mmCIF file of N, CA and C and ligand atoms in Angstrom:
data_model
loop_
_atom_site.group_PDB
_atom_site.id
_atom_site.type_symbol
_atom_site.label_atom_id
_atom_site.label_comp_id
_atom_site.label_asym_id
_atom_site.label_seq_id
_atom_site.Cartn_x
_atom_site.Cartn_y
_atom_site.Cartn_z
ATOM 1 N N MET A 189 -19.011 87.668 173.256
ATOM 2 C CA MET A 189 -19.109 88.203 171.899
ATOM 3 C C MET A 189 -18.456 89.578 171.866
ATOM 4 N N VAL A 190 -17.686 89.829 170.875
ATOM 5 C CA VAL A 190 -17.018 91.109 170.728
ATOM 6 C C VAL A 190 -17.520 91.775 169.465
ATOM 7 N N MET A 191 -18.119 92.945 169.645
ATOM 8 C CA MET A 191 -18.538 93.743 168.481
ATOM 9 C C MET A 191 -18.135 95.175 168.753
ATOM 10 N N ASN A 192 -17.112 95.600 168.144
ATOM 11 C CA ASN A 192 -16.677 96.959 168.404
ATOM 12 C C ASN A 192 -16.260 97.662 167.130
ATOM 13 N N GLN A 193 -16.958 97.365 166.057
ATOM 14 C CA GLN A 193 -16.647 98.021 164.806
ATOM 15 C C GLN A 193 -17.289 99.396 164.776
ATOM 16 N N PRO A 194 -16.517 100.438 164.690
ATOM 17 C CA PRO A 194 -17.112 101.768 164.599
ATOM 18 C C PRO A 194 -17.947 101.897 163.336
ATOM 19 N N THR A 195 -19.137 102.466 163.480
ATOM 20 C CA THR A 195 -19.974 102.689 162.310
ATOM 21 C C THR A 195 -19.904 104.145 161.864
ATOM 22 N N ASP A 196 -19.462 105.008 162.754
ATOM 23 C CA ASP A 196 -19.146 106.366 162.377
ATOM 24 C C ASP A 196 -18.095 106.849 163.361
ATOM 25 N N ASN A 197 -17.859 108.109 163.420
ATOM 26 C CA ASN A 197 -16.773 108.605 164.260
ATOM 27 C C ASN A 197 -17.097 108.600 165.741
ATOM 28 N N GLN A 198 -18.396 108.385 166.100
ATOM 29 C CA GLN A 198 -18.749 108.536 167.503
ATOM 30 C C GLN A 198 -19.421 107.318 168.114
ATOM 31 N N ALA A 199 -20.011 106.455 167.332
ATOM 32 C CA ALA A 199 -20.793 105.357 167.879
ATOM 33 C C ALA A 199 -20.096 104.019 167.668
ATOM 34 N N VAL A 200 -20.204 103.172 168.691
ATOM 35 C CA VAL A 200 -19.658 101.822 168.623
ATOM 36 C C VAL A 200 -20.790 100.860 168.957
ATOM 37 N N ALA A 201 -21.014 99.874 168.085
ATOM 38 C CA ALA A 201 -22.066 98.892 168.321
ATOM 39 C C ALA A 201 -21.599 97.872 169.352
ATOM 40 N N LEU A 202 -22.416 97.659 170.393
ATOM 41 C CA LEU A 202 -22.073 96.667 171.412
ATOM 42 C C LEU A 202 -22.593 95.290 171.018
ATOM 43 N N CYS A 203 -23.875 95.208 170.743
ATOM 44 C CA CYS A 203 -24.490 93.967 170.292
ATOM 45 C C CYS A 203 -25.922 94.286 169.893
ATOM 46 N N ARG A 204 -26.612 93.297 169.360
ATOM 47 C CA ARG A 204 -28.012 93.480 169.020
ATOM 48 C C ARG A 204 -28.856 93.253 170.274
ATOM 49 N N LEU A 205 -29.986 93.923 170.354
ATOM 50 C CA LEU A 205 -30.886 93.741 171.496
ATOM 51 C C LEU A 205 -31.256 92.268 171.639
ATOM 52 N N ASP A 206 -31.510 91.604 170.532
ATOM 53 C CA ASP A 206 -31.915 90.200 170.574
ATOM 54 C C ASP A 206 -30.788 89.253 170.972
ATOM 55 N N ASP A 207 -29.571 89.753 171.071
ATOM 56 C CA ASP A 207 -28.461 88.920 171.536
ATOM 57 C C ASP A 207 -28.510 88.701 173.047
ATOM 58 N N ILE A 208 -29.360 89.488 173.744
ATOM 59 C CA ILE A 208 -29.453 89.389 175.200
ATOM 60 C C ILE A 208 -30.808 88.789 175.550
ATOM 61 N N PRO A 209 -30.851 87.704 176.331
ATOM 62 C CA PRO A 209 -32.146 87.149 176.749
ATOM 63 C C PRO A 209 -32.928 88.174 177.559
ATOM 64 N N ASP A 210 -34.252 87.994 177.641
ATOM 65 C CA ASP A 210 -35.099 88.925 178.373
ATOM 66 C C ASP A 210 -35.896 88.188 179.455
ATOM 67 N N PRO A 211 -35.637 88.347 180.749
ATOM 68 C CA PRO A 211 -34.517 89.126 181.267
ATOM 69 C C PRO A 211 -33.233 88.325 181.138
ATOM 70 N N GLY A 212 -32.130 89.034 181.035
ATOM 71 C CA GLY A 212 -30.860 88.337 180.914
ATOM 72 C C GLY A 212 -29.704 89.305 180.847
ATOM 73 N N SER A 213 -28.542 88.757 180.589
ATOM 74 C CA SER A 213 -27.334 89.577 180.601
ATOM 75 C C SER A 213 -26.306 89.010 179.641
ATOM 76 N N LYS A 214 -25.322 89.850 179.343
ATOM 77 C CA LYS A 214 -24.306 89.429 178.376
ATOM 78 C C LYS A 214 -23.008 90.161 178.664
ATOM 79 N N GLY A 215 -21.923 89.428 178.703
ATOM 80 C CA GLY A 215 -20.609 90.036 178.848
ATOM 81 C C GLY A 215 -20.131 90.574 177.514
ATOM 82 N N LEU A 216 -19.406 91.681 177.557
ATOM 83 C CA LEU A 216 -18.927 92.334 176.338
ATOM 84 C C LEU A 216 -17.488 92.787 176.547
ATOM 85 N N ILE A 217 -16.710 92.745 175.497
ATOM 86 C CA ILE A 217 -15.385 93.349 175.525
ATOM 87 C C ILE A 217 -15.373 94.406 174.441
ATOM 88 N N VAL A 218 -15.217 95.653 174.845
ATOM 89 C CA VAL A 218 -15.311 96.773 173.919
ATOM 90 C C VAL A 218 -14.069 97.636 174.066
ATOM 91 N N GLN A 219 -13.328 97.735 173.017
ATOM 92 C CA GLN A 219 -12.110 98.548 173.023
ATOM 93 C C GLN A 219 -11.225 98.188 174.212
ATOM 94 N N GLY A 220 -11.138 96.880 174.483
ATOM 95 C CA GLY A 220 -10.282 96.383 175.549
ATOM 96 C C GLY A 220 -10.884 96.461 176.939
ATOM 97 N N ARG A 221 -12.094 96.998 177.057
ATOM 98 C CA ARG A 221 -12.745 97.118 178.362
ATOM 99 C C ARG A 221 -13.755 96.004 178.556
ATOM 100 N N GLN A 222 -13.783 95.435 179.757
ATOM 101 C CA GLN A 222 -14.788 94.433 180.093
ATOM 102 C C GLN A 222 -16.041 95.140 180.584
ATOM 103 N N LEU A 223 -17.142 94.907 179.870
ATOM 104 C CA LEU A 223 -18.435 95.488 180.214
ATOM 105 C C LEU A 223 -19.454 94.362 180.295
ATOM 106 N N PHE A 224 -20.638 94.678 180.780
ATOM 107 C CA PHE A 224 -21.751 93.742 180.646
ATOM 108 C C PHE A 224 -23.036 94.524 180.491
ATOM 109 N N ALA A 225 -23.974 93.901 179.809
ATOM 110 C CA ALA A 225 -25.274 94.510 179.546
ATOM 111 C C ALA A 225 -26.348 93.662 180.204
ATOM 112 N N VAL A 226 -27.333 94.329 180.788
ATOM 113 C CA VAL A 226 -28.481 93.665 181.406
ATOM 114 C C VAL A 226 -29.731 94.130 180.685
ATOM 115 N N ARG A 227 -30.531 93.177 180.277
ATOM 116 C CA ARG A 227 -31.787 93.512 179.595
ATOM 117 C C ARG A 227 -32.975 93.238 180.505
ATOM 118 N N GLN A 228 -33.886 94.216 180.557
ATOM 119 C CA GLN A 228 -35.160 94.076 181.257
ATOM 120 C C GLN A 228 -36.209 94.604 180.289
ATOM 121 N N GLY A 229 -36.827 93.716 179.556
ATOM 122 C CA GLY A 229 -37.780 94.147 178.533
ATOM 123 C C GLY A 229 -37.059 94.853 177.408
ATOM 124 N N GLN A 230 -37.519 96.048 177.094
ATOM 125 C CA GLN A 230 -36.882 96.818 176.021
ATOM 126 C C GLN A 230 -35.802 97.758 176.557
ATOM 127 N N GLN A 231 -35.537 97.665 177.856
ATOM 128 C CA GLN A 231 -34.489 98.487 178.448
ATOM 129 C C GLN A 231 -33.204 97.680 178.602
ATOM 130 N N VAL A 232 -32.083 98.347 178.352
ATOM 131 C CA VAL A 232 -30.773 97.713 178.526
ATOM 132 C C VAL A 232 -29.900 98.655 179.348
ATOM 133 N N PHE A 233 -29.208 98.080 180.325
ATOM 134 C CA PHE A 233 -28.296 98.842 181.178
ATOM 135 C C PHE A 233 -26.907 98.239 181.020
ATOM 136 N N VAL A 234 -25.925 99.105 180.809
ATOM 137 C CA VAL A 234 -24.558 98.625 180.586
ATOM 138 C C VAL A 234 -23.658 99.173 181.690
ATOM 139 N N TYR A 235 -22.816 98.291 182.213
ATOM 140 C CA TYR A 235 -21.891 98.665 183.299
ATOM 141 C C TYR A 235 -20.512 98.096 183.018
ATOM 142 N N ALA A 236 -19.518 98.724 183.626
ATOM 143 C CA ALA A 236 -18.187 98.129 183.646
ATOM 144 C C ALA A 236 -18.255 96.846 184.468
ATOM 145 N N ASN A 237 -17.584 95.803 184.001
ATOM 146 C CA ASN A 237 -17.607 94.516 184.703
ATOM 147 C C ASN A 237 -16.547 94.534 185.806
ATOM 148 N N ARG A 238 -16.875 95.257 186.853
ATOM 149 C CA ARG A 238 -15.940 95.430 187.966
ATOM 150 C C ARG A 238 -16.749 95.631 189.243
ATOM 151 N N CYS A 239 -16.656 94.685 190.148
ATOM 152 C CA CYS A 239 -17.404 94.794 191.401
ATOM 153 C C CYS A 239 -16.751 95.844 192.297
ATOM 154 N N PRO A 240 -17.545 96.760 192.870
ATOM 155 C CA PRO A 240 -16.951 97.773 193.750
ATOM 156 C C PRO A 240 -16.370 97.193 195.037
ATOM 157 N N HIS A 241 -16.691 95.941 195.365
ATOM 158 C CA HIS A 241 -16.146 95.353 196.592
ATOM 159 C C HIS A 241 -14.652 95.063 196.456
ATOM 160 N N ARG A 242 -14.269 94.310 195.451
ATOM 161 C CA ARG A 242 -12.863 93.911 195.301
ATOM 162 C C ARG A 242 -12.258 94.331 193.970
ATOM 163 N N GLY A 243 -13.045 94.959 193.110
ATOM 164 C CA GLY A 243 -12.512 95.411 191.827
ATOM 165 C C GLY A 243 -12.281 94.302 190.824
ATOM 166 N N ILE A 244 -13.014 93.200 190.968
ATOM 167 C CA ILE A 244 -12.852 92.053 190.071
ATOM 168 C C ILE A 244 -14.140 91.861 189.255
ATOM 169 N N PRO A 245 -14.073 91.099 188.152
ATOM 170 C CA PRO A 245 -15.286 90.832 187.365
ATOM 171 C C PRO A 245 -16.360 90.157 188.212
ATOM 172 N N LEU A 246 -17.618 90.403 187.861
ATOM 173 C CA LEU A 246 -18.727 89.911 188.671
ATOM 174 C C LEU A 246 -19.078 88.449 188.415
ATOM 175 N N GLU A 247 -18.862 87.968 187.194
ATOM 176 C CA GLU A 247 -19.413 86.659 186.830
ATOM 177 C C GLU A 247 -18.393 85.527 186.932
ATOM 178 N N TRP A 248 -18.889 84.327 187.261
ATOM 179 C CA TRP A 248 -18.095 83.113 187.199
ATOM 180 C C TRP A 248 -18.439 82.325 185.940
ATOM 181 N N VAL A 249 -19.678 82.449 185.497
ATOM 182 C CA VAL A 249 -20.152 81.754 184.298
ATOM 183 C C VAL A 249 -20.351 82.810 183.209
ATOM 184 N N PRO A 250 -19.824 82.590 182.001
ATOM 185 C CA PRO A 250 -19.962 83.601 180.950
ATOM 186 C C PRO A 250 -21.411 84.052 180.763
ATOM 187 N N ASP A 251 -21.595 85.364 180.668
ATOM 188 C CA ASP A 251 -22.889 85.994 180.377
ATOM 189 C C ASP A 251 -23.913 85.890 181.503
ATOM 190 N N GLN A 252 -23.529 85.379 182.667
ATOM 191 C CA GLN A 252 -24.493 85.266 183.766
ATOM 192 C C GLN A 252 -24.157 86.282 184.861
ATOM 193 N N PHE A 253 -24.932 87.363 184.853
ATOM 194 C CA PHE A 253 -24.721 88.454 185.804
ATOM 195 C C PHE A 253 -25.932 88.660 186.700
ATOM 196 N N LEU A 254 -27.000 87.882 186.508
ATOM 197 C CA LEU A 254 -28.226 88.083 187.281
ATOM 198 C C LEU A 254 -28.411 86.996 188.331
ATOM 199 N N ASP A 255 -29.181 87.338 189.375
ATOM 200 C CA ASP A 255 -29.513 86.338 190.385
ATOM 201 C C ASP A 255 -30.587 85.397 189.829
ATOM 202 N N SER A 256 -31.020 84.454 190.659
ATOM 203 C CA SER A 256 -31.965 83.445 190.167
ATOM 204 C C SER A 256 -33.317 84.041 189.799
ATOM 205 N N SER A 257 -33.649 85.212 190.356
ATOM 206 C CA SER A 257 -34.927 85.847 190.009
ATOM 207 C C SER A 257 -34.865 86.528 188.654
ATOM 208 N N GLY A 258 -33.660 86.801 188.157
ATOM 209 C CA GLY A 258 -33.499 87.523 186.897
ATOM 210 C C GLY A 258 -33.747 89.011 187.035
ATOM 211 N N ARG A 259 -33.916 89.493 188.256
ATOM 212 C CA ARG A 259 -34.266 90.897 188.496
ATOM 213 C C ARG A 259 -33.137 91.726 189.094
ATOM 214 N N LEU A 260 -32.122 91.077 189.639
ATOM 215 C CA LEU A 260 -31.019 91.796 190.272
ATOM 216 C C LEU A 260 -29.699 91.314 189.706
ATOM 217 N N ILE A 261 -28.747 92.233 189.599
ATOM 218 C CA ILE A 261 -27.385 91.868 189.221
ATOM 219 C C ILE A 261 -26.718 91.269 190.460
ATOM 220 N N GLN A 262 -25.997 90.162 190.270
ATOM 221 C CA GLN A 262 -25.354 89.512 191.408
ATOM 222 C C GLN A 262 -23.879 89.280 191.139
ATOM 223 N N CYS A 263 -23.052 89.649 192.085
ATOM 224 C CA CYS A 263 -21.629 89.330 191.991
ATOM 225 C C CYS A 263 -21.444 87.894 192.467
ATOM 226 N N ALA A 264 -20.772 87.080 191.664
ATOM 227 C CA ALA A 264 -20.613 85.667 191.997
ATOM 228 C C ALA A 264 -19.664 85.451 193.170
ATOM 229 N N SER A 265 -18.742 86.383 193.414
ATOM 230 C CA SER A 265 -17.715 86.145 194.433
ATOM 231 C C SER A 265 -18.272 86.155 195.849
ATOM 232 N N HIS A 266 -18.989 87.189 196.232
ATOM 233 C CA HIS A 266 -19.491 87.293 197.602
ATOM 234 C C HIS A 266 -20.970 87.628 197.651
ATOM 235 N N GLY A 267 -21.657 87.558 196.523
ATOM 236 C CA GLY A 267 -23.113 87.647 196.514
ATOM 237 C C GLY A 267 -23.715 89.033 196.558
ATOM 238 N N ALA A 268 -22.937 90.087 196.365
ATOM 239 C CA ALA A 268 -23.521 91.433 196.355
ATOM 240 C C ALA A 268 -24.620 91.507 195.302
ATOM 241 N N LEU A 269 -25.682 92.235 195.627
ATOM 242 C CA LEU A 269 -26.810 92.409 194.711
ATOM 243 C C LEU A 269 -26.927 93.876 194.324
ATOM 244 N N PHE A 270 -27.176 94.124 193.033
ATOM 245 C CA PHE A 270 -27.232 95.476 192.491
ATOM 246 C C PHE A 270 -28.533 95.673 191.716
ATOM 247 N N LEU A 271 -29.064 96.900 191.777
ATOM 248 C CA LEU A 271 -30.250 97.224 190.985
ATOM 249 C C LEU A 271 -29.838 97.414 189.531
ATOM 250 N N PRO A 272 -30.516 96.746 188.589
ATOM 251 C CA PRO A 272 -30.143 96.897 187.175
ATOM 252 C C PRO A 272 -30.238 98.333 186.666
ATOM 253 N N GLU A 273 -31.249 99.071 187.128
ATOM 254 C CA GLU A 273 -31.486 100.398 186.558
ATOM 255 C C GLU A 273 -30.522 101.466 187.061
ATOM 256 N N SER A 274 -29.926 101.260 188.233
ATOM 257 C CA SER A 274 -29.024 102.283 188.782
ATOM 258 C C SER A 274 -27.625 101.761 189.072
ATOM 259 N N GLY A 275 -27.483 100.446 189.181
ATOM 260 C CA GLY A 275 -26.191 99.867 189.533
ATOM 261 C C GLY A 275 -25.882 99.950 191.016
ATOM 262 N N GLU A 276 -26.835 100.434 191.821
ATOM 263 C CA GLU A 276 -26.586 100.571 193.257
ATOM 264 C C GLU A 276 -26.587 99.202 193.927
ATOM 265 N N CYS A 277 -25.620 98.994 194.817
ATOM 266 C CA CYS A 277 -25.578 97.754 195.593
ATOM 267 C C CYS A 277 -26.581 97.860 196.730
ATOM 268 N N VAL A 278 -27.511 96.907 196.800
ATOM 269 C CA VAL A 278 -28.570 96.947 197.814
ATOM 270 C C VAL A 278 -28.412 95.855 198.860
ATOM 271 N N ALA A 279 -27.446 94.958 198.675
ATOM 272 C CA ALA A 279 -27.178 93.922 199.665
ATOM 273 C C ALA A 279 -25.794 93.358 199.417
ATOM 274 N N GLY A 280 -25.092 93.030 200.516
ATOM 275 C CA GLY A 280 -23.772 92.444 200.378
ATOM 276 C C GLY A 280 -22.689 93.343 200.919
ATOM 277 N N PRO A 281 -21.427 92.947 200.716
ATOM 278 C CA PRO A 281 -20.304 93.628 201.362
ATOM 279 C C PRO A 281 -20.031 95.041 200.854
ATOM 280 N N CYS A 282 -20.581 95.421 199.706
ATOM 281 C CA CYS A 282 -20.360 96.782 199.193
ATOM 282 C C CYS A 282 -21.680 97.552 199.138
ATOM 283 N N SER A 283 -22.594 97.238 200.059
ATOM 284 C CA SER A 283 -23.893 97.901 200.100
ATOM 285 C C SER A 283 -23.728 99.417 200.117
ATOM 286 N N GLY A 284 -24.471 100.091 199.241
ATOM 287 C CA GLY A 284 -24.399 101.544 199.119
ATOM 288 C C GLY A 284 -23.449 102.008 198.026
ATOM 289 N N ALA A 285 -22.512 101.159 197.615
ATOM 290 C CA ALA A 285 -21.624 101.491 196.500
ATOM 291 C C ALA A 285 -22.360 101.217 195.187
ATOM 292 N N SER A 286 -21.757 101.588 194.070
ATOM 293 C CA SER A 286 -22.433 101.401 192.781
ATOM 294 C C SER A 286 -21.474 100.886 191.722
ATOM 295 N N LEU A 287 -22.041 100.166 190.784
ATOM 296 C CA LEU A 287 -21.329 99.795 189.564
ATOM 297 C C LEU A 287 -21.092 101.053 188.733
ATOM 298 N N THR A 288 -20.130 100.993 187.833
ATOM 299 C CA THR A 288 -19.824 102.134 186.967
ATOM 300 C C THR A 288 -20.672 102.060 185.702
ATOM 301 N N PRO A 289 -21.602 103.018 185.530
ATOM 302 C CA PRO A 289 -22.478 102.960 184.348
ATOM 303 C C PRO A 289 -21.747 103.359 183.078
ATOM 304 N N ILE A 290 -22.173 102.759 181.973
ATOM 305 C CA ILE A 290 -21.647 103.069 180.645
ATOM 306 C C ILE A 290 -22.808 103.630 179.830
ATOM 307 N N VAL A 291 -22.653 104.821 179.314
ATOM 308 C CA VAL A 291 -23.732 105.469 178.575
ATOM 309 C C VAL A 291 -23.898 104.773 177.221
ATOM 310 N N CYS A 292 -25.134 104.368 176.936
ATOM 311 C CA CYS A 292 -25.414 103.730 175.661
ATOM 312 C C CYS A 292 -26.840 104.077 175.246
ATOM 313 N N ARG A 293 -27.183 103.690 174.041
ATOM 314 C CA ARG A 293 -28.530 103.940 173.542
ATOM 315 C C ARG A 293 -28.913 102.780 172.636
ATOM 316 N N ILE A 294 -30.217 102.639 172.402
ATOM 317 C CA ILE A 294 -30.717 101.598 171.504
ATOM 318 C C ILE A 294 -31.267 102.278 170.260
ATOM 319 N N ALA A 295 -30.809 101.851 169.119
ATOM 320 C CA ALA A 295 -31.320 102.346 167.842
ATOM 321 C C ALA A 295 -31.196 101.236 166.813
ATOM 322 N N ASP A 296 -32.223 101.061 166.011
ATOM 323 C CA ASP A 296 -32.223 100.023 164.969
ATOM 324 C C ASP A 296 -31.964 98.640 165.570
ATOM 325 N N ASP A 297 -32.578 98.369 166.750
ATOM 326 C CA ASP A 297 -32.411 97.088 167.447
ATOM 327 C C ASP A 297 -30.969 96.779 167.798
ATOM 328 N N GLN A 298 -30.163 97.789 167.858
ATOM 329 C CA GLN A 298 -28.748 97.637 168.169
ATOM 330 C C GLN A 298 -28.437 98.489 169.416
ATOM 331 N N ILE A 299 -27.531 98.020 170.236
ATOM 332 C CA ILE A 299 -27.111 98.808 171.395
ATOM 333 C C ILE A 299 -25.804 99.500 171.041
ATOM 334 N N TRP A 300 -25.809 100.806 171.237
ATOM 335 C CA TRP A 300 -24.658 101.615 170.837
ATOM 336 C C TRP A 300 -24.011 102.261 172.036
ATOM 337 N N LEU A 301 -22.713 102.193 172.052
ATOM 338 C CA LEU A 301 -21.943 102.952 173.030
ATOM 339 C C LEU A 301 -21.852 104.383 172.531
ATOM 340 N N ALA A 302 -22.180 105.333 173.408
ATOM 341 C CA ALA A 302 -22.141 106.732 172.970
ATOM 342 C C ALA A 302 -20.710 107.197 172.832
HETATM 343 S S1 FES B 1085 -16.051 90.879 194.806
HETATM 344 FE FE1 FES B 1085 -18.159 91.287 194.408
HETATM 345 S S2 FES B 1085 -19.145 91.017 196.302
HETATM 346 FE FE2 FES B 1085 -17.040 90.686 196.723
#
């Protein structure tokens, strides 16, 4: 899903909170950049869709960025696992590296890129 209509000079809407399953994830294309959002309850974490191991997108199946537990971000290529809240890799070939965080906020049930 692509939602990148500016609503003012500084904020860009990514998607609605309810567009992401809980727990779950969603791929986004914003201003030509591949991003993804991970939802854990009322918290959402957004990262660039680029694995620090090989610099490629994490998912093989659209919108699926989590492992089977729904608690960790998983790269489909070589199985690296990342903490949703920090993006830190905790297992796999890029252990200790991190995903690139994207600053966003939730307002009016919408996720906004700052
Ligand atoms: S490309 Fe992600 S773990 Fe290798």
